[in-house]
CSV table of C-alpha atoms in Angstrom, one decimal:
chain,number,residue,atom,x,y,z
H,1324,MET,CA,101.6,118.9,-67.2
H,1325,ASP,CA,103.8,121.5,-66.6
H,1326,ASN,CA,103.7,123.5,-63.3
H,1327,THR,CA,106.2,126.2,-64.2
H,1328,PRO,CA,105.6,129.2,-62.1
H,1329,GLY,CA,106.1,133.2,-63.2
H,1330,LEU,CA,104.8,133.0,-66.9
H,1331,GLY,CA,101.3,134.1,-66.0
H,1332,GLN,CA,99.5,134.9,-69.8
H,1333,PHE,CA,102.8,135.2,-71.3
H,1334,ASP,CA,102.5,135.5,-75.0
H,1335,PHE,CA,104.6,132.8,-76.2
H,1336,ALA,CA,106.0,133.0,-79.5
H,1337,GLY,CA,105.7,129.5,-80.9
H,1338,ASP,CA,107.3,127.5,-83.8
H,1339,ASP,CA,109.3,129.6,-86.5
H,1340,HIS,CA,109.7,132.4,-84.4
H,1341,VAL,CA,113.5,133.6,-83.2
H,1342,VAL,CA,113.6,134.8,-79.7
H,1343,PRO,CA,116.3,137.4,-78.8
H,1344,PHE,CA,117.0,137.2,-74.8
H,1345,GLN,CA,119.3,138.9,-71.9
H,1346,VAL,CA,120.5,137.6,-68.6
H,1347,GLU,CA,121.6,140.9,-67.3
H,1348,GLY,CA,122.8,139.0,-64.1
H,1349,LEU,CA,125.4,137.1,-65.9
H,1350,ASP,CA,126.4,139.8,-68.6
H,1351,VAL,CA,124.4,137.3,-71.2
H,1352,ARG,CA,122.7,138.4,-74.6
H,1353,GLY,CA,121.4,135.3,-77.2
H,1354,ARG,CA,118.6,134.2,-79.1
H,1355,ALA,CA,116.7,131.0,-79.4
H,1356,VAL,CA,114.4,129.4,-81.6
H,1357,GLN,CA,112.2,126.9,-81.9
H,1358,LEU,CA,111.9,125.5,-86.1
H,1359,GLY,CA,108.2,123.4,-87.3
H,1360,PRO,CA,106.6,124.1,-90.4
H,1361,MET,CA,109.0,126.2,-91.7
H,1362,LEU,CA,112.0,123.6,-91.8
H,1363,ASP,CA,109.5,120.6,-92.3
H,1364,ALA,CA,108.5,122.6,-95.8
H,1365,ILE,CA,112.3,123.2,-96.9
H,1366,LEU,CA,113.2,119.5,-96.1
H,1367,GLU,CA,110.2,117.7,-97.4
H,1368,ARG,CA,110.8,119.4,-100.7
H,1369,HIS,CA,114.2,117.8,-100.5
H,1370,ASN,CA,113.2,114.6,-99.6
H,1371,TYR,CA,116.9,113.6,-98.4
H,1372,PRO,CA,117.7,110.5,-96.6
H,1373,LEU,CA,117.9,111.0,-93.2
H,1374,PRO,CA,120.9,112.0,-92.0
H,1375,VAL,CA,121.5,114.5,-94.5
H,1376,ALA,CA,118.0,116.0,-93.4
H,1377,ARG,CA,119.4,116.1,-89.9
H,1378,LEU,CA,122.6,118.2,-91.1
H,1379,VAL,CA,120.6,120.7,-93.0
H,1380,ALA,CA,117.8,120.9,-89.9
H,1381,GLU,CA,121.0,122.0,-87.9
H,1382,THR,CA,122.7,124.0,-90.4
H,1383,VAL,CA,119.3,125.7,-90.4
H,1384,VAL,CA,119.0,126.6,-87.3
H,1385,LEU,CA,122.6,128.1,-86.9
H,1386,THR,CA,121.9,130.3,-89.8
H,1387,VAL,CA,118.6,131.5,-88.1
H,1388,LEU,CA,120.0,132.1,-84.8
H,1389,LEU,CA,123.2,134.1,-86.5
H,1390,GLY,CA,120.9,136.2,-89.1
H,1391,THR,CA,118.4,137.5,-87.0
H,1392,SER,CA,121.1,139.5,-85.3
H,1393,LEU,CA,122.0,141.3,-88.9
H,1394,LYS,CA,121.5,144.9,-88.2
H,1395,PHE,CA,121.4,146.0,-92.3
H,1396,GLU,CA,120.0,144.5,-95.2
H,1397,GLY,CA,122.0,142.3,-96.5
H,1398,LYS,CA,122.0,138.1,-96.1
H,1399,LEU,CA,124.4,135.9,-94.2
H,1400,ILE,CA,125.4,132.2,-95.7
H,1401,VAL,CA,126.7,129.8,-93.6
H,1402,GLN,CA,128.3,126.6,-95.7
H,1403,THR,CA,130.2,123.5,-95.6
H,1404,LYS,CA,132.8,122.3,-98.3
H,1405,SER,CA,134.6,119.1,-97.8
H,1406,ASP,CA,135.7,115.9,-99.0
H,1407,GLY,CA,132.6,113.3,-97.6
H,1408,PRO,CA,129.5,111.5,-98.5
H,1409,VAL,CA,127.8,115.4,-98.4
H,1410,ASP,CA,130.5,118.0,-99.8
H,1411,LEU,CA,128.3,120.8,-99.3
H,1412,VAL,CA,125.3,121.9,-97.0
H,1413,VAL,CA,124.4,125.5,-97.7
H,1414,ALA,CA,122.1,127.8,-95.4
H,1415,ASP,CA,121.3,131.5,-96.2
H,1416,PHE,CA,119.0,134.3,-94.3
H,1417,ALA,CA,117.9,136.8,-96.5
H,1418,THR,CA,117.2,139.9,-94.0
H,1419,PRO,CA,114.5,140.4,-92.4
H,1420,ASP,CA,113.1,137.2,-92.8
H,1421,ARG,CA,113.6,134.9,-95.3
H,1422,VAL,CA,115.5,131.5,-95.1
H,1423,ARG,CA,116.6,129.0,-97.6
H,1424,ALA,CA,119.1,126.1,-97.7
H,1425,TYR,CA,119.7,122.6,-99.5
H,1426,ALA,CA,122.6,119.9,-99.6
H,1427,ARG,CA,124.5,117.6,-102.5
H,1428,TYR,CA,125.7,114.4,-101.5
H,1429,ASP,CA,127.0,111.2,-103.1
H,1430,GLU,CA,124.6,109.0,-103.1
H,1431,GLU,CA,126.5,105.6,-103.3
H,1432,ALA,CA,129.3,107.3,-100.8
H,1433,LEU,CA,126.5,108.5,-98.2
H,1434,GLN,CA,124.6,104.5,-98.3
H,1435,ALA,CA,128.2,102.9,-98.1
H,1436,ALA,CA,128.2,105.2,-95.0
H,1437,ILE,CA,125.0,104.6,-93.9
H,1438,ASP,CA,125.9,100.7,-94.1
H,1439,LYS,CA,128.4,101.5,-91.7
H,1440,GLY,CA,126.8,102.8,-89.4
H,1441,GLN,CA,128.8,106.4,-90.2
H,1442,VAL,CA,126.1,108.6,-89.9
H,1443,LEU,CA,127.6,111.2,-87.2
H,1444,PRO,CA,128.5,114.6,-88.7
H,1445,GLN,CA,132.2,114.6,-88.8
H,1446,GLN,CA,132.0,111.2,-91.1
H,1447,LEU,CA,129.6,112.3,-93.6
H,1448,LEU,CA,131.5,115.7,-94.0
H,1449,GLY,CA,134.6,114.3,-93.8
H,1450,GLU,CA,137.5,117.3,-93.8
H,1451,GLY,CA,137.0,120.5,-95.3
H,1452,ILE,CA,135.7,124.3,-94.0
H,1453,LEU,CA,132.3,125.7,-92.1
H,1454,ALA,CA,132.0,129.7,-94.0
H,1455,PHE,CA,130.6,131.9,-92.6
H,1456,THR,CA,129.3,134.6,-94.7
H,1457,ILE,CA,128.1,138.2,-94.3
H,1458,ASP,CA,127.2,140.0,-98.4
H,1459,GLN,CA,126.2,144.0,-97.8
H,1460,GLY,CA,125.3,144.5,-101.5
H,1461,VAL,CA,127.1,144.9,-105.0
H,1462,HIS,CA,128.5,147.9,-103.2
H,1463,MET,CA,129.9,146.4,-100.3
H,1464,GLN,CA,132.9,144.3,-99.8
H,1465,ARG,CA,131.9,140.6,-98.4
H,1466,TYR,CA,133.1,139.3,-94.7
H,1467,GLN,CA,134.2,135.7,-94.9
H,1468,GLY,CA,135.2,133.7,-92.1
H,1469,ILE,CA,136.4,130.2,-92.3
H,1470,VAL,CA,137.1,128.0,-89.7
H,1471,PRO,CA,137.8,123.6,-90.8
H,1472,LEU,CA,135.7,121.1,-90.2
H,1473,ASP,CA,137.2,120.5,-86.9
H,1474,GLY,CA,134.9,118.7,-84.6
H,1475,ALA,CA,132.4,116.1,-83.6
H,1476,SER,CA,128.9,118.2,-84.4
H,1477,LEU,CA,128.2,121.5,-86.3
H,1478,GLU,CA,127.7,123.5,-82.6
H,1479,GLU,CA,131.5,122.6,-81.7
H,1480,ILE,CA,132.6,123.8,-85.0
H,1481,ALA,CA,130.6,126.8,-85.0
H,1482,GLY,CA,131.9,127.4,-81.4
H,1483,VAL,CA,135.3,127.3,-82.8
H,1484,TYR,CA,134.3,130.0,-85.2
H,1485,PHE,CA,132.9,132.6,-82.4
H,1486,ARG,CA,136.4,132.2,-80.6
H,1487,GLN,CA,138.4,132.9,-83.2
H,1488,SER,CA,137.0,135.5,-85.5
H,1489,GLU,CA,134.5,136.8,-83.5
H,1490,GLN,CA,136.5,136.4,-80.1
H,1491,ILE,CA,133.2,136.9,-77.8
H,1492,PRO,CA,132.9,133.8,-75.8
H,1493,THR,CA,129.6,132.3,-77.2
H,1494,LYS,CA,127.8,129.0,-76.7
H,1495,VAL,CA,125.5,127.2,-78.9
H,1496,ARG,CA,123.2,124.4,-78.8
H,1497,LEU,CA,121.3,122.6,-81.5
H,1498,GLY,CA,119.1,120.2,-81.8
H,1499,VAL,CA,117.0,118.1,-84.2
H,1500,ALA,CA,114.4,116.1,-84.3
H,1501,GLU,CA,111.6,113.6,-85.8
H,1502,LEU,CA,107.8,113.4,-84.6
H,1503,LEU,CA,105.9,110.3,-85.8
H,1504,ASP,CA,102.3,111.3,-85.0
H,1505,ARG,CA,98.4,111.4,-86.5
H,1506,ASP,CA,97.2,114.5,-88.9
H,1507,GLU,CA,93.4,115.4,-88.2
H,1508,SER,CA,92.6,112.6,-90.4
H,1509,GLY,CA,94.2,109.7,-88.6
H,1510,LYS,CA,97.0,109.0,-91.2
H,1511,PRO,CA,100.3,108.8,-89.5
H,1512,ARG,CA,102.8,112.0,-90.4
H,1513,HIS,CA,106.2,112.3,-90.1
H,1514,ARG,CA,107.6,115.9,-88.9
H,1515,TRP,CA,110.7,117.5,-87.9
H,1516,ARG,CA,111.4,120.1,-85.5
H,1517,ALA,CA,114.8,121.7,-84.3
H,1518,GLY,CA,115.6,124.3,-81.6
H,1519,GLY,CA,118.5,126.3,-81.0
H,1520,MET,CA,120.1,129.1,-78.9
H,1521,VAL,CA,123.2,130.8,-79.1
H,1522,ALA,CA,124.5,132.4,-75.8
H,1523,GLN,CA,127.0,135.3,-75.3
H,1524,PHE,CA,129.2,136.9,-73.2
H,1525,LEU,CA,128.8,140.8,-73.6
H,1526,PRO,CA,129.8,142.7,-70.4
H,1527,GLU,CA,130.1,146.6,-70.1
H,1528,SER,CA,134.1,146.1,-69.5
H,1529,PRO,CA,135.9,144.5,-72.9
H,1530,GLU,CA,138.7,143.1,-70.8
H,1531,ARG,CA,136.7,140.3,-68.9
H,1532,MET,CA,135.6,139.1,-72.8
H,1533,ARG,CA,138.9,137.9,-73.2
H,1534,GLN,CA,139.6,134.1,-73.6
H,1535,PRO,CA,142.6,132.2,-73.2
H,1536,ASP,CA,144.6,131.3,-76.0
H,1537,LEU,CA,143.3,128.8,-78.4
H,1538,HIS,CA,146.4,126.6,-78.5
H,1539,GLY,CA,147.1,127.2,-74.6
H,1540,GLY,CA,150.7,126.7,-73.6
H,1541,ASP,CA,153.2,128.6,-71.9
H,1542,GLY,CA,154.5,130.2,-74.9
H,1543,ALA,CA,154.8,133.9,-75.5
H,1544,GLY,CA,151.5,135.4,-76.3
H,1545,ALA,CA,149.8,132.9,-74.4
H,1546,HIS,CA,146.5,134.7,-72.2
H,1547,GLU,CA,146.9,134.2,-68.6
H,1548,LEU,CA,143.5,135.2,-68.1
H,1549,GLU,CA,140.7,133.1,-66.6
H,1550,ILE,CA,137.8,133.0,-68.1
H,1551,ASP,CA,135.4,135.0,-66.4
H,1552,ASP,CA,133.0,133.2,-63.6
H,1553,LEU,CA,130.0,134.9,-65.1
H,1554,TRP,CA,130.4,133.3,-68.4
H,1555,ASP,CA,131.7,130.3,-66.7
H,1556,GLU,CA,128.1,130.1,-64.9
H,1557,ALA,CA,125.7,130.9,-68.0
H,1558,ARG,CA,128.2,128.7,-69.8
H,1559,VAL,CA,127.7,125.2,-68.1
H,1560,MET,CA,123.5,126.7,-68.2
H,1561,VAL,CA,123.5,126.5,-71.9
H,1562,GLU,CA,125.7,123.0,-71.4
H,1563,THR,CA,123.1,121.3,-69.3
H,1564,ILE,CA,120.2,121.9,-72.0
H,1565,ASP,CA,119.0,118.2,-73.5
H,1566,ALA,CA,118.6,118.2,-77.2
H,1567,ASP,CA,115.1,116.7,-76.2
H,1568,GLU,CA,114.4,120.3,-74.5
H,1569,LEU,CA,115.2,122.1,-77.4
H,1570,THR,CA,112.5,120.9,-79.9
H,1571,ASP,CA,109.5,119.7,-77.4
H,1572,PRO,CA,106.5,122.0,-78.8
H,1573,THR,CA,105.3,121.3,-75.2
H,1574,VAL,CA,108.1,123.5,-73.6
H,1575,GLY,CA,108.7,126.1,-76.3
H,1576,THR,CA,110.9,128.9,-76.3
H,1577,GLU,CA,110.6,131.1,-73.2
H,1578,ARG,CA,109.8,128.3,-70.8
H,1579,LEU,CA,112.7,126.8,-71.2
H,1580,LEU,CA,115.1,130.0,-71.2
H,1581,TYR,CA,112.8,130.7,-67.7
H,1582,ARG,CA,114.0,127.3,-66.8
H,1583,LEU,CA,117.5,128.2,-67.2
H,1584,PHE,CA,118.0,131.5,-66.2
H,1585,HIS,CA,115.1,132.8,-63.8
H,1586,GLU,CA,117.2,133.0,-60.9
H,1587,ARG,CA,119.3,135.5,-62.5
H,1588,GLY,CA,116.7,137.2,-64.5
H,1589,VAL,CA,115.7,136.7,-67.7
H,1590,ARG,CA,114.7,139.2,-70.2
H,1591,VAL,CA,113.0,138.3,-73.3
H,1592,TYR,CA,112.5,140.8,-76.4
H,1593,PRO,CA,109.3,141.0,-79.3
H,1594,PRO,CA,110.0,137.4,-81.6
H,1595,GLN,CA,111.2,137.6,-85.1
H,1596,PRO,CA,109.5,135.0,-87.8
H,1597,VAL,CA,111.6,133.4,-89.9
H,1598,TYR,CA,110.1,132.1,-93.3
H,1599,ASP,CA,111.0,129.4,-96.0
H,1600,ARG,CA,111.4,131.9,-98.8
H,1601,CYS,CA,113.6,131.5,-101.9
H,1602,THR,CA,115.4,134.7,-102.8
H,1603,CYS,CA,114.8,133.5,-107.0
H,1604,SER,CA,112.8,135.0,-109.5
H,1605,ARG,CA,112.2,134.3,-113.0
H,1606,GLU,CA,113.4,138.2,-113.6
H,1607,LYS,CA,117.1,137.3,-111.6
H,1608,ILE,CA,117.4,134.2,-114.0
H,1609,ARG,CA,116.5,136.0,-116.8
H,1610,ASP,CA,119.3,138.3,-116.2
H,1611,VAL,CA,121.7,135.6,-115.4
H,1612,LEU,CA,121.0,133.7,-118.8
H,1613,ALA,CA,121.3,137.0,-120.5
H,1614,SER,CA,124.7,137.9,-119.8
H,1615,LEU,CA,125.8,135.3,-121.4
H,1616,SER,CA,127.9,135.3,-124.5
H,1617,GLN,CA,126.5,134.0,-127.6
H,1618,GLU,CA,128.7,130.8,-127.0
H,1619,GLU,CA,127.9,130.2,-123.6
H,1620,LEU,CA,123.8,130.7,-124.5
H,1621,GLU,CA,124.3,128.3,-127.3
H,1622,GLU,CA,125.0,125.3,-125.3
H,1623,THR,CA,122.6,126.1,-122.7
H,1624,VAL,CA,119.7,125.7,-125.2
H,1625,GLN,CA,117.8,122.9,-126.3
H,1626,GLU,CA,115.3,122.2,-128.8
H,1627,GLY,CA,114.4,126.6,-128.8
H,1628,SER,CA,114.4,126.8,-124.8
H,1629,VAL,CA,116.4,126.9,-121.6
H,1630,SER,CA,115.6,125.8,-118.0
H,1631,VAL,CA,116.9,126.5,-115.1
H,1632,SER,CA,115.8,124.8,-112.0
H,1633,CYS,CA,116.7,126.6,-108.3
H,1634,GLU,CA,118.7,124.2,-106.2
H,1635,PHE,CA,117.1,125.5,-102.8
H,1636,CYS,CA,113.5,125.8,-103.6
H,1637,SER,CA,113.7,123.2,-106.6
H,1638,THR,CA,111.7,125.4,-108.8
H,1639,THR,CA,111.8,125.5,-112.5
H,1640,TYR,CA,111.9,128.2,-115.0
H,1641,ARG,CA,111.8,127.9,-118.7
H,1642,PHE,CA,112.9,130.3,-121.2
H,1643,GLU,CA,112.8,130.8,-124.9
H,1644,ALA,CA,115.9,131.5,-126.5
H,1645,THR,CA,114.0,134.7,-128.1
H,1646,GLU,CA,113.0,136.0,-124.2
H,1647,ILE,CA,117.0,135.9,-123.4
H,1648,ARG,CA,118.2,137.5,-126.4
H,1649,PRO,CA,115.9,138.6,-128.7
H,1650,GLN,CA,116.7,137.8,-132.6
């Protein structure tokens, strides 16, 4: 039984809702989330091997935490490209609430890694990059931040991105869990859950946001400022979160935030729902096919028709050749 005080008849956001929060006593703002049915639908559709499913789940959590902060109509794409058994993981968030994701992997190389027990993120991904792309539409230039896959976990790599690209003190926590229970009829059931939090230090005085130089040392240009005490306190608090707390459905996002920050005073804002919704459509696919040259189209057509499958949602669209380019 949870006897956490102070929450009263609070209306909890529940799964698949990102909760923005602010801790005024620490000059910290952030977002937290627990994902359930939405994540389950994405992973069940692809039936990934367990290590791959975990990578995709973490990427989805990171993407929704960052994507829900966009203040404009557009898309955030989080993507790894590497030389490991899992050479591509991508998730994108289309404002205001659509999420999709998929991974590409070499079955033989993945199985060999699993047989050797090499299932940590850095072992599955290998060497490569993590890219964050913000797309505001065809009339706006894309912004992209890239960092090397240099870290033991996706949250560590994301931390490097924020230090290098955003230059805002940021702490990211991600967690993934498998639930084995029974459905209403008593049959065994496997479900995925994931949770995460991003906390950022945003004081009114900009000079308090600067961090020590990434490479350290006494060379010219290295910052000599120490990390602000308030941020140090907030960072340590976030680091104490256990992965089980991030994914436990009995804890809930608001209750977790209260446990962490109630002494400093945490304020939560209306939650934002996120949905498993692909952005593909028959019309979009037709437009792409119609843009092909006659030679490219002839290579694509088989027995008078063209079939195109979306890698994200696994939907297959079939077109007669005359639909694409009427004779």
